[in-house]
Coordinates of C-alpha atoms and ligand atoms in Angstrom, one line a residue:
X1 CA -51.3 8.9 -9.8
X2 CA -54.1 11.0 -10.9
X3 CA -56.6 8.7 -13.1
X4 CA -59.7 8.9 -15.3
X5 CA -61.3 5.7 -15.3
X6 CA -64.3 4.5 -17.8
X7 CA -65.8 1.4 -16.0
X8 CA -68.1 0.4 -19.2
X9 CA -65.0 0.2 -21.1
X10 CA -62.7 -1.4 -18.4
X11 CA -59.6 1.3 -19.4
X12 CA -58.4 3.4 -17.1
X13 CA -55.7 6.2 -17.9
X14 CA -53.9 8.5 -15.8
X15 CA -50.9 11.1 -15.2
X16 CA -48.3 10.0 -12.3
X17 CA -48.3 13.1 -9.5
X18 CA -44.6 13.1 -10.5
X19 CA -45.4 14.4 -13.9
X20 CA -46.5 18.6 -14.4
X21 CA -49.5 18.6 -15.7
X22 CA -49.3 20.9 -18.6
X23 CA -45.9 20.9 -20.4
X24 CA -44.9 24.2 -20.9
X25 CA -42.5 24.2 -23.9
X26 CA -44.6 24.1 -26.4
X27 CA -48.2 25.7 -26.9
X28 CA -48.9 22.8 -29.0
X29 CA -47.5 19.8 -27.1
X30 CA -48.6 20.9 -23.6
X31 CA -50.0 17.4 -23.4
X32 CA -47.2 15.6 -25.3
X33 CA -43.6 14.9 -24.7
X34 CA -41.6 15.4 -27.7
X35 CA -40.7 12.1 -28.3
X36 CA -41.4 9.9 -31.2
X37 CA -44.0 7.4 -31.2
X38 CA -42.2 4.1 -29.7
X39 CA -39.5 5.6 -28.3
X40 CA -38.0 4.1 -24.9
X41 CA -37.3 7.1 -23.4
X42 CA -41.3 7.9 -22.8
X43 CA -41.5 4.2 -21.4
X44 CA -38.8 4.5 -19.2
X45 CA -39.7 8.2 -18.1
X46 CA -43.2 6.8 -17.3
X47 CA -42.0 4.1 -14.8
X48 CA -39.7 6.6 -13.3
X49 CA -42.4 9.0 -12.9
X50 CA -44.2 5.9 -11.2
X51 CA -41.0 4.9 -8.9
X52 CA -41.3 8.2 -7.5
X53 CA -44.8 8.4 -6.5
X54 CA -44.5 5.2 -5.5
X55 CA -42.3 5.6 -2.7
X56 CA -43.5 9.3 -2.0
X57 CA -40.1 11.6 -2.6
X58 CA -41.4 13.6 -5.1
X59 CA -40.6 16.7 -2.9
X60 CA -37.1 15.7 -2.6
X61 CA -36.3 14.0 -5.9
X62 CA -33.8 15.9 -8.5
X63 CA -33.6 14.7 -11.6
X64 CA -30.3 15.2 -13.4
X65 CA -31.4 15.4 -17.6
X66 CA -28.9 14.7 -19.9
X67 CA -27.7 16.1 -23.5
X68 CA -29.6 13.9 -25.8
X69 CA -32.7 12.7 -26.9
X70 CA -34.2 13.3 -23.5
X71 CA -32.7 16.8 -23.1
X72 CA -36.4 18.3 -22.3
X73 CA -37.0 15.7 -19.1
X74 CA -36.9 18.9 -17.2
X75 CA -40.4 19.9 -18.9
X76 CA -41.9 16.8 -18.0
X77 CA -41.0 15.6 -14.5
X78 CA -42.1 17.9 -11.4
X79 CA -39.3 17.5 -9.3
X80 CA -36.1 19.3 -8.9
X81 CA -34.8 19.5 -12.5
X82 CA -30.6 20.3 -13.5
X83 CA -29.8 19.4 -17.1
X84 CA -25.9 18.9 -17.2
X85 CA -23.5 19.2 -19.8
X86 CA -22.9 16.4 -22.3
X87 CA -21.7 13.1 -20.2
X88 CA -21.6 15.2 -17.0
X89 CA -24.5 14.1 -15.1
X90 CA -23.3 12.1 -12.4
X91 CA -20.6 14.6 -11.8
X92 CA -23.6 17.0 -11.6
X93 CA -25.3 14.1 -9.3
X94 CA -22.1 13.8 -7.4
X95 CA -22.1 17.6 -6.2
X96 CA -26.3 17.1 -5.9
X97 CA -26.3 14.9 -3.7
X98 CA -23.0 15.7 -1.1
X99 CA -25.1 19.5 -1.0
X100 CA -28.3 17.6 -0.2
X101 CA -27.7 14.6 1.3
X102 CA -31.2 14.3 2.1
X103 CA -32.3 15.0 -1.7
X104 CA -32.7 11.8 -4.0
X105 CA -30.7 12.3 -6.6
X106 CA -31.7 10.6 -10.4
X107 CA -28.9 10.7 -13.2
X108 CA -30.7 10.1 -16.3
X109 CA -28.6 9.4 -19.7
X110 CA -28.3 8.0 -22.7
X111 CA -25.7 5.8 -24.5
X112 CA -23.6 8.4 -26.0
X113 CA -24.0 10.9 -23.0
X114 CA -22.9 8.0 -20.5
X115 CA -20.7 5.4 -22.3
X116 CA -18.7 7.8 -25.0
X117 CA -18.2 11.4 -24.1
X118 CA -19.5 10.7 -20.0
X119 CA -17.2 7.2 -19.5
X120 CA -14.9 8.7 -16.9
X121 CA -17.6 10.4 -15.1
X122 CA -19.6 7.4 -15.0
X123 CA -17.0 4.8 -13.8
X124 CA -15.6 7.3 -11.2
X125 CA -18.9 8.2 -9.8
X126 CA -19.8 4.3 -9.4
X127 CA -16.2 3.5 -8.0
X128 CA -16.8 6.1 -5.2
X129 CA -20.0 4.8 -4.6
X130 CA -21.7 7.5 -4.5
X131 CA -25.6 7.0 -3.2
X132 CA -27.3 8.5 -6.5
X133 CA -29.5 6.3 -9.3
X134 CA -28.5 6.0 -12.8
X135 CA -31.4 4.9 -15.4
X136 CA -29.1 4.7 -18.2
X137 CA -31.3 4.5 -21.7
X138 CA -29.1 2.0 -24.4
X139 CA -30.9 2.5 -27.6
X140 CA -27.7 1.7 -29.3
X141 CA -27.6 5.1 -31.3
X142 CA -26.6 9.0 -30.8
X143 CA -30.5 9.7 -31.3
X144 CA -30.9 13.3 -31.2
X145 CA -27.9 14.4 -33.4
X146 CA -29.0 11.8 -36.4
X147 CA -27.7 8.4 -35.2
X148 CA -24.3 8.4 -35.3
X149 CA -22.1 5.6 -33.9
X150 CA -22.6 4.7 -30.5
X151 CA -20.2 2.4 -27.9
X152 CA -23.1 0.3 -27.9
X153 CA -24.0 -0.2 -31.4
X154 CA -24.3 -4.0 -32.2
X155 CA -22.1 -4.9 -34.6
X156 CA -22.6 -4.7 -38.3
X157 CA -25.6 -2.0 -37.4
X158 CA -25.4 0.8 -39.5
X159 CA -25.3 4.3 -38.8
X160 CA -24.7 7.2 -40.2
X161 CA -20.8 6.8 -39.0
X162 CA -20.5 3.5 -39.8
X163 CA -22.5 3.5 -43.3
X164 CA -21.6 -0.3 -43.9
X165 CA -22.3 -1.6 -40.5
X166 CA -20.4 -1.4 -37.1
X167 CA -16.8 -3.3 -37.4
X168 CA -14.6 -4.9 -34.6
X169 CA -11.8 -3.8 -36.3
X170 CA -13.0 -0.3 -36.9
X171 CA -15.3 0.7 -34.2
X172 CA -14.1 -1.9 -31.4
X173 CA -16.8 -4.3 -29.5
X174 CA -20.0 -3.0 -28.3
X175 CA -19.4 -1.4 -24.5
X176 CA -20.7 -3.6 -21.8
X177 CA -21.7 -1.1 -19.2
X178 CA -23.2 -3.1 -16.4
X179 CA -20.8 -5.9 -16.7
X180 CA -17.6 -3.2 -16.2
X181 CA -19.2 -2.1 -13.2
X182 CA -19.7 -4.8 -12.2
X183 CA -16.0 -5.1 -12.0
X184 CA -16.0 -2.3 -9.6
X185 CA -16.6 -2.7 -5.6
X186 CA -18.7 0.2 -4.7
X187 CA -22.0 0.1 -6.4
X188 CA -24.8 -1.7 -4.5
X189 CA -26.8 -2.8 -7.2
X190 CA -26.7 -3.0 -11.4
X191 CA -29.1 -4.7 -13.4
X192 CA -29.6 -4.9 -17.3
X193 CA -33.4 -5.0 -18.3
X194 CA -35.2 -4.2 -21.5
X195 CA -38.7 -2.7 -23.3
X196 CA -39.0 -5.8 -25.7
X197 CA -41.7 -6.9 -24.7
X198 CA -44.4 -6.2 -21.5
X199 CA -42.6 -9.4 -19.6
X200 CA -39.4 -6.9 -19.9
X201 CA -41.6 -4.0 -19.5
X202 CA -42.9 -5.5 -16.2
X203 CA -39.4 -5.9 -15.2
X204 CA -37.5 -2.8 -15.9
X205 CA -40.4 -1.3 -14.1
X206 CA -39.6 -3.1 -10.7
X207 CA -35.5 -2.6 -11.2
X208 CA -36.7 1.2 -11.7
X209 CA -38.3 1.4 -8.5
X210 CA -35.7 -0.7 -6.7
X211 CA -32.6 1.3 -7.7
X212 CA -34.3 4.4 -6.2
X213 CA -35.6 2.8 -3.5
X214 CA -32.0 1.2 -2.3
X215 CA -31.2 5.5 -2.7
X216 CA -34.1 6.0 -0.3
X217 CA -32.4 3.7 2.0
X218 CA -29.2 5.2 1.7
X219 CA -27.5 2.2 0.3
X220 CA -25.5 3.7 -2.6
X221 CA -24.7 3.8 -6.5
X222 CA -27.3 2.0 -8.5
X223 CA -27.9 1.3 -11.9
X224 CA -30.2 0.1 -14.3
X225 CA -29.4 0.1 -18.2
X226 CA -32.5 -0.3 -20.0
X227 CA -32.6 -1.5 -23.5
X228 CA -34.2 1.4 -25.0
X229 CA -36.3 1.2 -28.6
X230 CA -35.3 3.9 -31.1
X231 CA -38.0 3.6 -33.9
X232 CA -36.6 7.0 -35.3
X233 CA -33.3 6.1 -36.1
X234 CA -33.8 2.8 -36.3
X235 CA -36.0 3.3 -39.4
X236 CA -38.3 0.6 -37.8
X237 CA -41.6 0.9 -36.8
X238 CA -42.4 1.0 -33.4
X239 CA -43.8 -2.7 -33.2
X240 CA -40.6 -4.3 -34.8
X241 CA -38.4 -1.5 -32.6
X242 CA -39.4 -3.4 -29.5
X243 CA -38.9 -6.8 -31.4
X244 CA -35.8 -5.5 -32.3
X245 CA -35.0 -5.0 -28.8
X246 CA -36.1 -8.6 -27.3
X247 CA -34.7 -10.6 -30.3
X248 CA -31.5 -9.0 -31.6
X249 CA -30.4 -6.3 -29.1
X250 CA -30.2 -8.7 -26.0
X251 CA -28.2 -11.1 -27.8
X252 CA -25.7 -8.5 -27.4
X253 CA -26.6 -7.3 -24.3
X254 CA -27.6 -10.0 -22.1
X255 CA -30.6 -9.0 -19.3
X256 CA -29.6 -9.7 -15.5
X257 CA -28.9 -8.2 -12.2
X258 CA -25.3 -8.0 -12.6
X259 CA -24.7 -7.0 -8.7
X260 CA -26.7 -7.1 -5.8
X261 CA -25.7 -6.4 -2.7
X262 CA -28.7 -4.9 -1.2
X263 CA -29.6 -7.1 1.2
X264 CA -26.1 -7.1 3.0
X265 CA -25.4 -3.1 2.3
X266 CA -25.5 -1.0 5.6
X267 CA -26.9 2.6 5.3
X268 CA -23.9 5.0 4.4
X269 CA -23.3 7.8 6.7
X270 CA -23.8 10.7 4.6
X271 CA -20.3 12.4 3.0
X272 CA -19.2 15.4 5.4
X273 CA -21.5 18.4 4.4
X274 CA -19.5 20.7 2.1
X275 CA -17.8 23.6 4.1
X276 CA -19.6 26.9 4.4
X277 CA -17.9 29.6 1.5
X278 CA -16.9 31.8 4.3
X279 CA -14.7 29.3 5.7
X280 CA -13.3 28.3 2.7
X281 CA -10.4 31.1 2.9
X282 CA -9.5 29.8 6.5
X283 CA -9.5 26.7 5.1
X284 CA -7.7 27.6 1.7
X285 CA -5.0 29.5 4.1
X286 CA -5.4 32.5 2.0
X287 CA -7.4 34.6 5.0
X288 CA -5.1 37.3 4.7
X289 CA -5.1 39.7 1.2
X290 CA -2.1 39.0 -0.6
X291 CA -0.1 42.1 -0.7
X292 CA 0.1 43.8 -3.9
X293 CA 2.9 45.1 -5.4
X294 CA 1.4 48.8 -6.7
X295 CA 0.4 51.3 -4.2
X296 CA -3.1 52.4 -5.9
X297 CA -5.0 49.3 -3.6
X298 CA -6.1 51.2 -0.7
X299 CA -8.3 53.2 -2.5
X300 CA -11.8 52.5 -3.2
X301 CA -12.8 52.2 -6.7
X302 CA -16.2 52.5 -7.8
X303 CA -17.0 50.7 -10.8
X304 CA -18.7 48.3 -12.8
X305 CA -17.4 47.9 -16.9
X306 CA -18.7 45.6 -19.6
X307 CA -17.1 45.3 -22.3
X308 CA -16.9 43.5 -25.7
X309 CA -13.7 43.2 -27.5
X310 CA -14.1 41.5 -31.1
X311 CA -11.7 41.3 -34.3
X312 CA -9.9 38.9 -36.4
X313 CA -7.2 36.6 -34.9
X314 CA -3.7 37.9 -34.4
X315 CA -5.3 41.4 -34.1
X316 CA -4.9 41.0 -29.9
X317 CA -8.7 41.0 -29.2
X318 CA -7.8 38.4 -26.5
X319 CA -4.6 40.0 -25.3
X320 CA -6.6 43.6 -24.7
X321 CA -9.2 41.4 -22.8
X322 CA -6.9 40.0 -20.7
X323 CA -5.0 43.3 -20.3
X324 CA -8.0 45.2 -19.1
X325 CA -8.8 41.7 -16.7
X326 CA -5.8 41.4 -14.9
X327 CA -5.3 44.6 -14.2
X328 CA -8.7 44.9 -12.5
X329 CA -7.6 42.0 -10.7
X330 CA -4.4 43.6 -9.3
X331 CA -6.4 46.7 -8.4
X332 CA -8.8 44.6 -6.3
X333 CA -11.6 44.4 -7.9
X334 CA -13.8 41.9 -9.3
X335 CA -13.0 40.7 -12.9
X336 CA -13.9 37.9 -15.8
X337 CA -12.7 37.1 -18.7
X338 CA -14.6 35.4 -21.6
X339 CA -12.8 34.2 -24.6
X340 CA -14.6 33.2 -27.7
X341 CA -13.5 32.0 -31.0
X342 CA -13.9 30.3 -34.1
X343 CA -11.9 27.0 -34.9
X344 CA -9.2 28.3 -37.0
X345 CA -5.7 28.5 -35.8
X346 CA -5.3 31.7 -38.4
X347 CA -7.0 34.8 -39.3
X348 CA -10.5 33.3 -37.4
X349 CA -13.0 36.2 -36.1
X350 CA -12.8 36.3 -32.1
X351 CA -14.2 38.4 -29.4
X352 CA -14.3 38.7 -25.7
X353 CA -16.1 39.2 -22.4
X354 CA -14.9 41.6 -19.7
X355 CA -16.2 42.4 -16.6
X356 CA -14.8 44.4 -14.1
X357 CA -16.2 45.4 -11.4
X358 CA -16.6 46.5 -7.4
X359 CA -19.0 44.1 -6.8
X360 CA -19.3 40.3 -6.7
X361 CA -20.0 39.6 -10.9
X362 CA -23.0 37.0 -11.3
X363 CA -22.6 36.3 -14.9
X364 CA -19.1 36.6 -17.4
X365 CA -21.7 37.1 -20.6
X366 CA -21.7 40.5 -21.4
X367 CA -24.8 41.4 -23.6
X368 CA -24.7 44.6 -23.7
X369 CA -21.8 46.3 -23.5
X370 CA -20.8 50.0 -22.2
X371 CA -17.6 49.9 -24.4
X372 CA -17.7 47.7 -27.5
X373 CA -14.0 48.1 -29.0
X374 CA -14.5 47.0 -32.6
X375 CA -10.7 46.3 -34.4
X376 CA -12.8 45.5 -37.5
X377 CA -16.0 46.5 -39.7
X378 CA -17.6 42.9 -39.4
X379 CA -17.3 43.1 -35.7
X380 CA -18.9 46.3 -35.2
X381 CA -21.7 45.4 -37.3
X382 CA -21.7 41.9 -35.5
X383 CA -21.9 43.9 -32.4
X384 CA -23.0 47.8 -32.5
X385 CA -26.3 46.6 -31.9
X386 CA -25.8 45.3 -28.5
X387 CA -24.3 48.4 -27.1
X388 CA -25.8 50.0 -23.9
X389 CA -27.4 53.6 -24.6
X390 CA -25.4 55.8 -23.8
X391 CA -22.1 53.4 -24.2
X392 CA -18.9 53.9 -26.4
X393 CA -18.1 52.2 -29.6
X394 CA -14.1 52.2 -30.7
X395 CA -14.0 51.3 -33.9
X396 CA -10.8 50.7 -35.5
X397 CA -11.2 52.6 -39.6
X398 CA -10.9 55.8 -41.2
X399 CA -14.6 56.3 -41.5
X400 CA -17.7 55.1 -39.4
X401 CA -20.0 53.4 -41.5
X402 CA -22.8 55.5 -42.5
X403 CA -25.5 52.6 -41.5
X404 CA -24.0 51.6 -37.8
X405 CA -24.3 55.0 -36.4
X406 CA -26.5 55.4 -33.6
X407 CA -28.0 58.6 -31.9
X408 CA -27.9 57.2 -28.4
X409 CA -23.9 55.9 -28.5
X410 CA -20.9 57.6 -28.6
X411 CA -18.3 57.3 -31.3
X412 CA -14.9 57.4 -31.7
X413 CA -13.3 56.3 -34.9
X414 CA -10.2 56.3 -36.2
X415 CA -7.2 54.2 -37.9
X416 CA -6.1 52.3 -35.0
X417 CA -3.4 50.0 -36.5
X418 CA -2.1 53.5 -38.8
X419 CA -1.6 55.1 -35.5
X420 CA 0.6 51.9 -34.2
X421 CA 2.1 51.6 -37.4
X422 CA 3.4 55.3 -36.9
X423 CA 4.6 54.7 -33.1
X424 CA 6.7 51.0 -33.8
X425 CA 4.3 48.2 -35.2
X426 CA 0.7 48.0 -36.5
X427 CA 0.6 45.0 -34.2
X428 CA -0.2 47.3 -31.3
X429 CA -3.1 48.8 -32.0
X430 CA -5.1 46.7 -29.5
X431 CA -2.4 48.8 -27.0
X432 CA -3.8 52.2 -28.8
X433 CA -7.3 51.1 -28.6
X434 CA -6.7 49.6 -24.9
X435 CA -5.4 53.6 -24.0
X436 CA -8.5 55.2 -25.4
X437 CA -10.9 52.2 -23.4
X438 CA -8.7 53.4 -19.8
X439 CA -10.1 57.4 -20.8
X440 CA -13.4 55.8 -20.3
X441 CA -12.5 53.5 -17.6
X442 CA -11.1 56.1 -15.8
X443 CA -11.1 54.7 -12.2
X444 CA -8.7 52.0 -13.5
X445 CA -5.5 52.7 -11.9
X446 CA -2.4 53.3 -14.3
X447 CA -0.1 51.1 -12.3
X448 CA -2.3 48.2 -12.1
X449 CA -2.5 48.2 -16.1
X450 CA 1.5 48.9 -16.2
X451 CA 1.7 46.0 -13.8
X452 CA -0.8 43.8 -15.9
X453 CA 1.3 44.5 -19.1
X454 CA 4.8 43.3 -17.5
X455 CA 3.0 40.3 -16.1
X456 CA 1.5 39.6 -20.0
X457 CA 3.6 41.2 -22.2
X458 CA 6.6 39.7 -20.7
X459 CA 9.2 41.0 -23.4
X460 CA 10.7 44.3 -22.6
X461 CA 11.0 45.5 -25.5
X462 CA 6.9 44.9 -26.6
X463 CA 6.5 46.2 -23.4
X464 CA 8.0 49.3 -24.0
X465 CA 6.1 50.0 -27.0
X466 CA 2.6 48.8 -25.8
X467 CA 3.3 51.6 -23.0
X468 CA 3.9 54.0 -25.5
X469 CA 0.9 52.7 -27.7
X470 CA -1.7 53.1 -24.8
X471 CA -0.2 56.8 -24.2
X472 CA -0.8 57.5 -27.7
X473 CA -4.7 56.0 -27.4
X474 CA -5.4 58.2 -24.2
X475 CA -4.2 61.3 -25.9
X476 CA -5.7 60.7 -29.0
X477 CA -9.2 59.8 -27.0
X478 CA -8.6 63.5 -24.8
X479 CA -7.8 65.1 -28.3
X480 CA -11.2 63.6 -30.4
X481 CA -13.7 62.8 -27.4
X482 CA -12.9 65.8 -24.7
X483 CA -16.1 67.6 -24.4
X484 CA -18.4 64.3 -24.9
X485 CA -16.8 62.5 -21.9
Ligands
TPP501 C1 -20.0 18.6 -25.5 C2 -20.9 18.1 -26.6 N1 -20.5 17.3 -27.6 C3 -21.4 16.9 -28.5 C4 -22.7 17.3 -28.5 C5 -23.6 16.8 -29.5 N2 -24.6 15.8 -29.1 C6 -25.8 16.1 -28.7 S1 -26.7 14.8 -28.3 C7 -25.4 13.7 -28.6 C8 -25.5 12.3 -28.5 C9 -26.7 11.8 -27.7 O1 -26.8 10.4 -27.8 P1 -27.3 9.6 -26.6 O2 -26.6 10.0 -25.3 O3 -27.2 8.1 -27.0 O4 -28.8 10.0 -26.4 P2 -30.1 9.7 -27.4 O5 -30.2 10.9 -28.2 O6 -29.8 8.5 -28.1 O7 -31.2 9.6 -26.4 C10 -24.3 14.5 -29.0 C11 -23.0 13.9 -29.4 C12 -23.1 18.2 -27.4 N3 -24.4 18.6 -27.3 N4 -22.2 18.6 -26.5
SF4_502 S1 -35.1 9.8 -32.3 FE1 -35.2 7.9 -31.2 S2 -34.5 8.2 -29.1 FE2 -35.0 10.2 -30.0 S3 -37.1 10.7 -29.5 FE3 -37.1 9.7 -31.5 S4 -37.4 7.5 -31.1 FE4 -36.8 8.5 -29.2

C-alpha cells in the first residue's frame, strides 16, 4: 500500500499496490471508480485489493469481472483482468486456472451473475473443487440493469419485477448460496460475512484474505458471499444501506463459516496441464485429412473473402452464408460463419458474416467487407458504408439509389428475385445473387459449391433449380461487370 500520511491530523490515506493508479476509462473519473457513494462493491474491491498485496501475488493474480454492477473491475485492479460473459466467470476461472496453475485465480460476481443466470456454473465449479476464489457480492438486487428481482431478494422487497414485494408463491424463497454449497464435498472453505457495520467490515476483510490465501496454498474452491449495500437501488442512503444490511438483510441470510476444512485440506496436485494444440489431432484421432469427395482439393487456393450478406428473413441471407461457408470448407480452406438476427420468427432483418480464407481466420466479425450482397434497400444503406474500397456491392433492385453510390466501390444492380422469378421461383434469388458473388470469388471451386448445395439444399428438386439460379447469376455478372473485373 502506497500512503499519504498527515501526523497533525492523525489520518492516513493510501492506494493498495494492487490498485492502477490512474483509472483510465474516464478523463473525469481517473481517480474514481464509478460506483455510487455507499455501494459494497468499492468496499469489498478495497479489501480485495488489500488481500492481494497482503500476501504478495499481485504478479500472478487474475481477476475474473463479471456482467454487473462491477463490470469495470478490470479498470481498477492491476492484475491480470478477463471480464466473462454473464454468470460465466468460474467457467472462465475454471479454464484460468487449469492453463495457469501457478496463476491465482479471483471470480468476482454478483447475485444475479452468480445465483440466477451463473447457478450451474457456480455449483459445478465448486463440486469439482476447483482451487479458484469466489467473492460473491449479495446486494439482493440486479443493480446495473435497474433492480430487477434477484434469487436473493428478501421477501416482500420490492423491485422493479416484483412491484408489490417479493412473494413465496411467486418468486420462490430467497437462494441460500453458501448453505447449498455447503451441501457439496469439494469446496475447502465458505463463509457468509457482511458490510453492516465495521465489526462486519473487519470480518469480511479477514474471510477476503483467507479464501485467497487457502488458493495460495493450493487448497481449493473457496467462497465468501458478502452482504453487499446497494444505496442506489435500494433508494436508501448510504448510512441506512449498511443498517439495512446488519439489521434486516442477515435476518435472511445468516453470517458464518459455513465449511472449513482448511486445516485438514492437503495441497492439490495441480489438474494435468492442458495438451499442446498440435497434439490435439493425435489426440482427437483425426491426424490424417479426411478425404474429400470432389477432386478440386489438391490445388492451392489463394484467398482471403469477407463478406456481408444482409436482407429480410425468408429471403436466404443465411442460407447464401452458409452456401459460400461450407463450400470453402470442402475446398480446404479456412471458413466462418456469423449469423445475426433480430427476434422475430417472420419477416425480421438478418445478415451474416463470412470469412473464407487460406489462412488461419482470427476474428468471424467482418467490418468491412470486400463483397457486401444487399437482397434489400435498408440493408445496403445499413451497410454500403462499411464496404472496403475497392469492394463489390450486389444489390438486389432495379435502380441503385442515387445517395449510396460510391466512387471507390463497384456496383452491380439488378432485380435479383425478377431474374429467379423468370428461371422457377423468386425464392432463389440468394442462388442468383450467390452466382454473381462466385465471379468475384473466383478461386472458389465449382464442385465444392455444387457439393455444399447437395449437402444444404438437400431436396433435388431445389437443388436443381438453385444450380440453374447460380448459372444465371454468373452470366448475368460476365454480361454487366466484364470489363470492371
Ligand atoms: C446474457 C445476458 N443476460 C442479461 C444481461 C443483462 N444484465 C446485465 S447486468 C445484469 C444483472 C446484474 O446483477 P448482479 O449480478 O446482481 O450485479 P449487480 O449489478 O447487482 O452488482 C443483467 C441481467 C446481460 N448483460 N447478459
Ligand atoms: S447501483 Fe448499487 S451496486 Fe450498482 S454501483 Fe450503485 S450502489 Fe453499487
Amino acid at each position: 500500500m502506497s500512503s499519504v500520511s498527515f501526523p497533525e491530523y492523525e489520518v492516513a490515506f493510501g492506494r493498495p499496490d494492487s490498485y492502477y493508479e490512474k483509472y483510465e476509462r474516464k478523463n473525469e473519473l481517473s481517480h474514481a471508480t464509478h460506483y455510487c457513494p455507499g455501494c459494497g462493491h468499492g468496499t469489498a474491491h478495497k479489501m480485495l485489493a488489500e488481500a492481494i498485496d497482503g500476501l504478495a501475488i499481485k504478479d500472478r493474480t487474475v481477476l475474473i469481472s463479471p456482467v454487473g454492477c462491477s463490470v469495470f473491475a478490470y479498470y481498477y485492479f492491476d492484475v491480470g483482468n478477463v471480464q466473462a460473459a454473464h454468470g460465466r466467470a468460474p467457467a472462465v476461472a475454471t479454464a484460468m486456472k487449469r492453463s495457469h496453475p501457478g496463476s491465482i485465480v479471483i471470480s468476482y460476481q454478483g447475485d444475479g451473475d452468480l445465483a440466477a443466470i451463473g447457478m450451474a456454473e457456480i455449483i459445478h465449479a465448486a463440486n469439482r473443487g476447483e482451487s479458484i476464489t469466489v467473492i460473491f457480492i449479495n446486494n439482493g438486487i440486479y443493480s446495473m440493469t435497474g433492480g430487477q428481482v434477484a434469487p436473493t431478494t428478501l421477501i416482500g422487497m420490492k423491485s422493479m419485477t416484483t412491484p408489490h414485494g417479493r412473494s413465496v408463491e411467486n418468486e420462490g424463497y430467497p437462494l441460500h448460496i453458501c448453505e447449498l454449497l455447503a451441501t457439496l464435498e469439494a469446496p475447502v472453505y465458505i463463509e457468509r460475512v457482511g458490510l453492516g457495520d465495521n465489526k462486519q467490515i473487519a470480518q469480511a476483510t479477514k474471510a477476503v484474505r483467507k479464501a485467497i490465501d487457502n488458493q495460495v496454498k493450493g487448497l481449493g474452491f473457496s467462497i465468501v458471499e458478502i452482504l453487499s449495500p446497494c444505496p442506489t437501488i435500494w433508494k436508501m442512503n448510504a448510512v441506512d444501506s449498511q443498517h439495512w444490511v446488519r439489521d434486516v438483510m442477515e435476518k435472511t441470510f445468516p453470517l458464518g463459516v459455513f465449511c472449513d476444512k482448511t486445516k485438514e485440506a492437503q495441497p492439490h496436485a495441480p489438474h494435468p496441464a492442458a495438451p499442446a494444440l498440435t497434439e490435439l489431432p493425435k489426440i482427437l484421432g483425426i491426424e490424417d485429412e479426411p478425404e474429400l469427395e470432389h477432386a478440386t482439393k489438391p490445388r492451392k487456393i489463394d484467398i482471403d473473402l469477407h463478406v456481408r450478406v444482409a436482407g429480410f428473413g425468408g429471403q436466404g441471407v443465411l442460407l447464401l452464408g452458409e452456401i459460400l461457408a461450407q463450400a470453402g470448407l470442402d475446398a480446404g480452406l479456412h471458413v466462418s460463419w456469423l449469423p445475426s438476427y433480430g427476434p422475430e420468427m417472420r419477416s425480421g432483418t438478418s445478415n451474416c458474416h463470412v470469412r473464407v480464407s487460406s489462412e488461419s481466420i482470427d476474428s468471424p466479425l467482418v467490418t468491412l467487407p470486400d463483397v457486401l450482397v444487399a437482397m434489400n434497400e435498408p440493408s445496403l444503406r445499413k451497410f454500403d458504408d462499411s464496404v472496403r474500397p475497392g469492394g463489390w456491392v450486389l444489390y438486389n433492385g432495379d435502380e441503385f439509389p442515387a445517395d449510396c453510390y460510391r466512387p471507390d466501390v463497384k456496383v452491380l444492380a439488378l432485380p435479383f428475385t425478377k431474374v429467379a422469378h423468370e428461371i422457377g421461383d423468386a425464392r432463389a434469388a440468394n442462388m442468383v445473387m450467390l452466382g454473381a458473388l462466385l465471379e468475384i470469388a473466383e478461386d472458389l471451386p465449382q464442385d465444392a459449391i455444387d457439393q455444399a448445395l447437395r449437402q444444404l439444399v438437400k431436396t433435388p428438386k431445389w437443388v436443381e433449380l438453385d444450380t440453374r439460379a447460380l448459372l444465371r447469376g454468373r452470366e448475368l455478372f460476365r454480361e454487366k461487370c466484364a470489363v470492371e473485373v
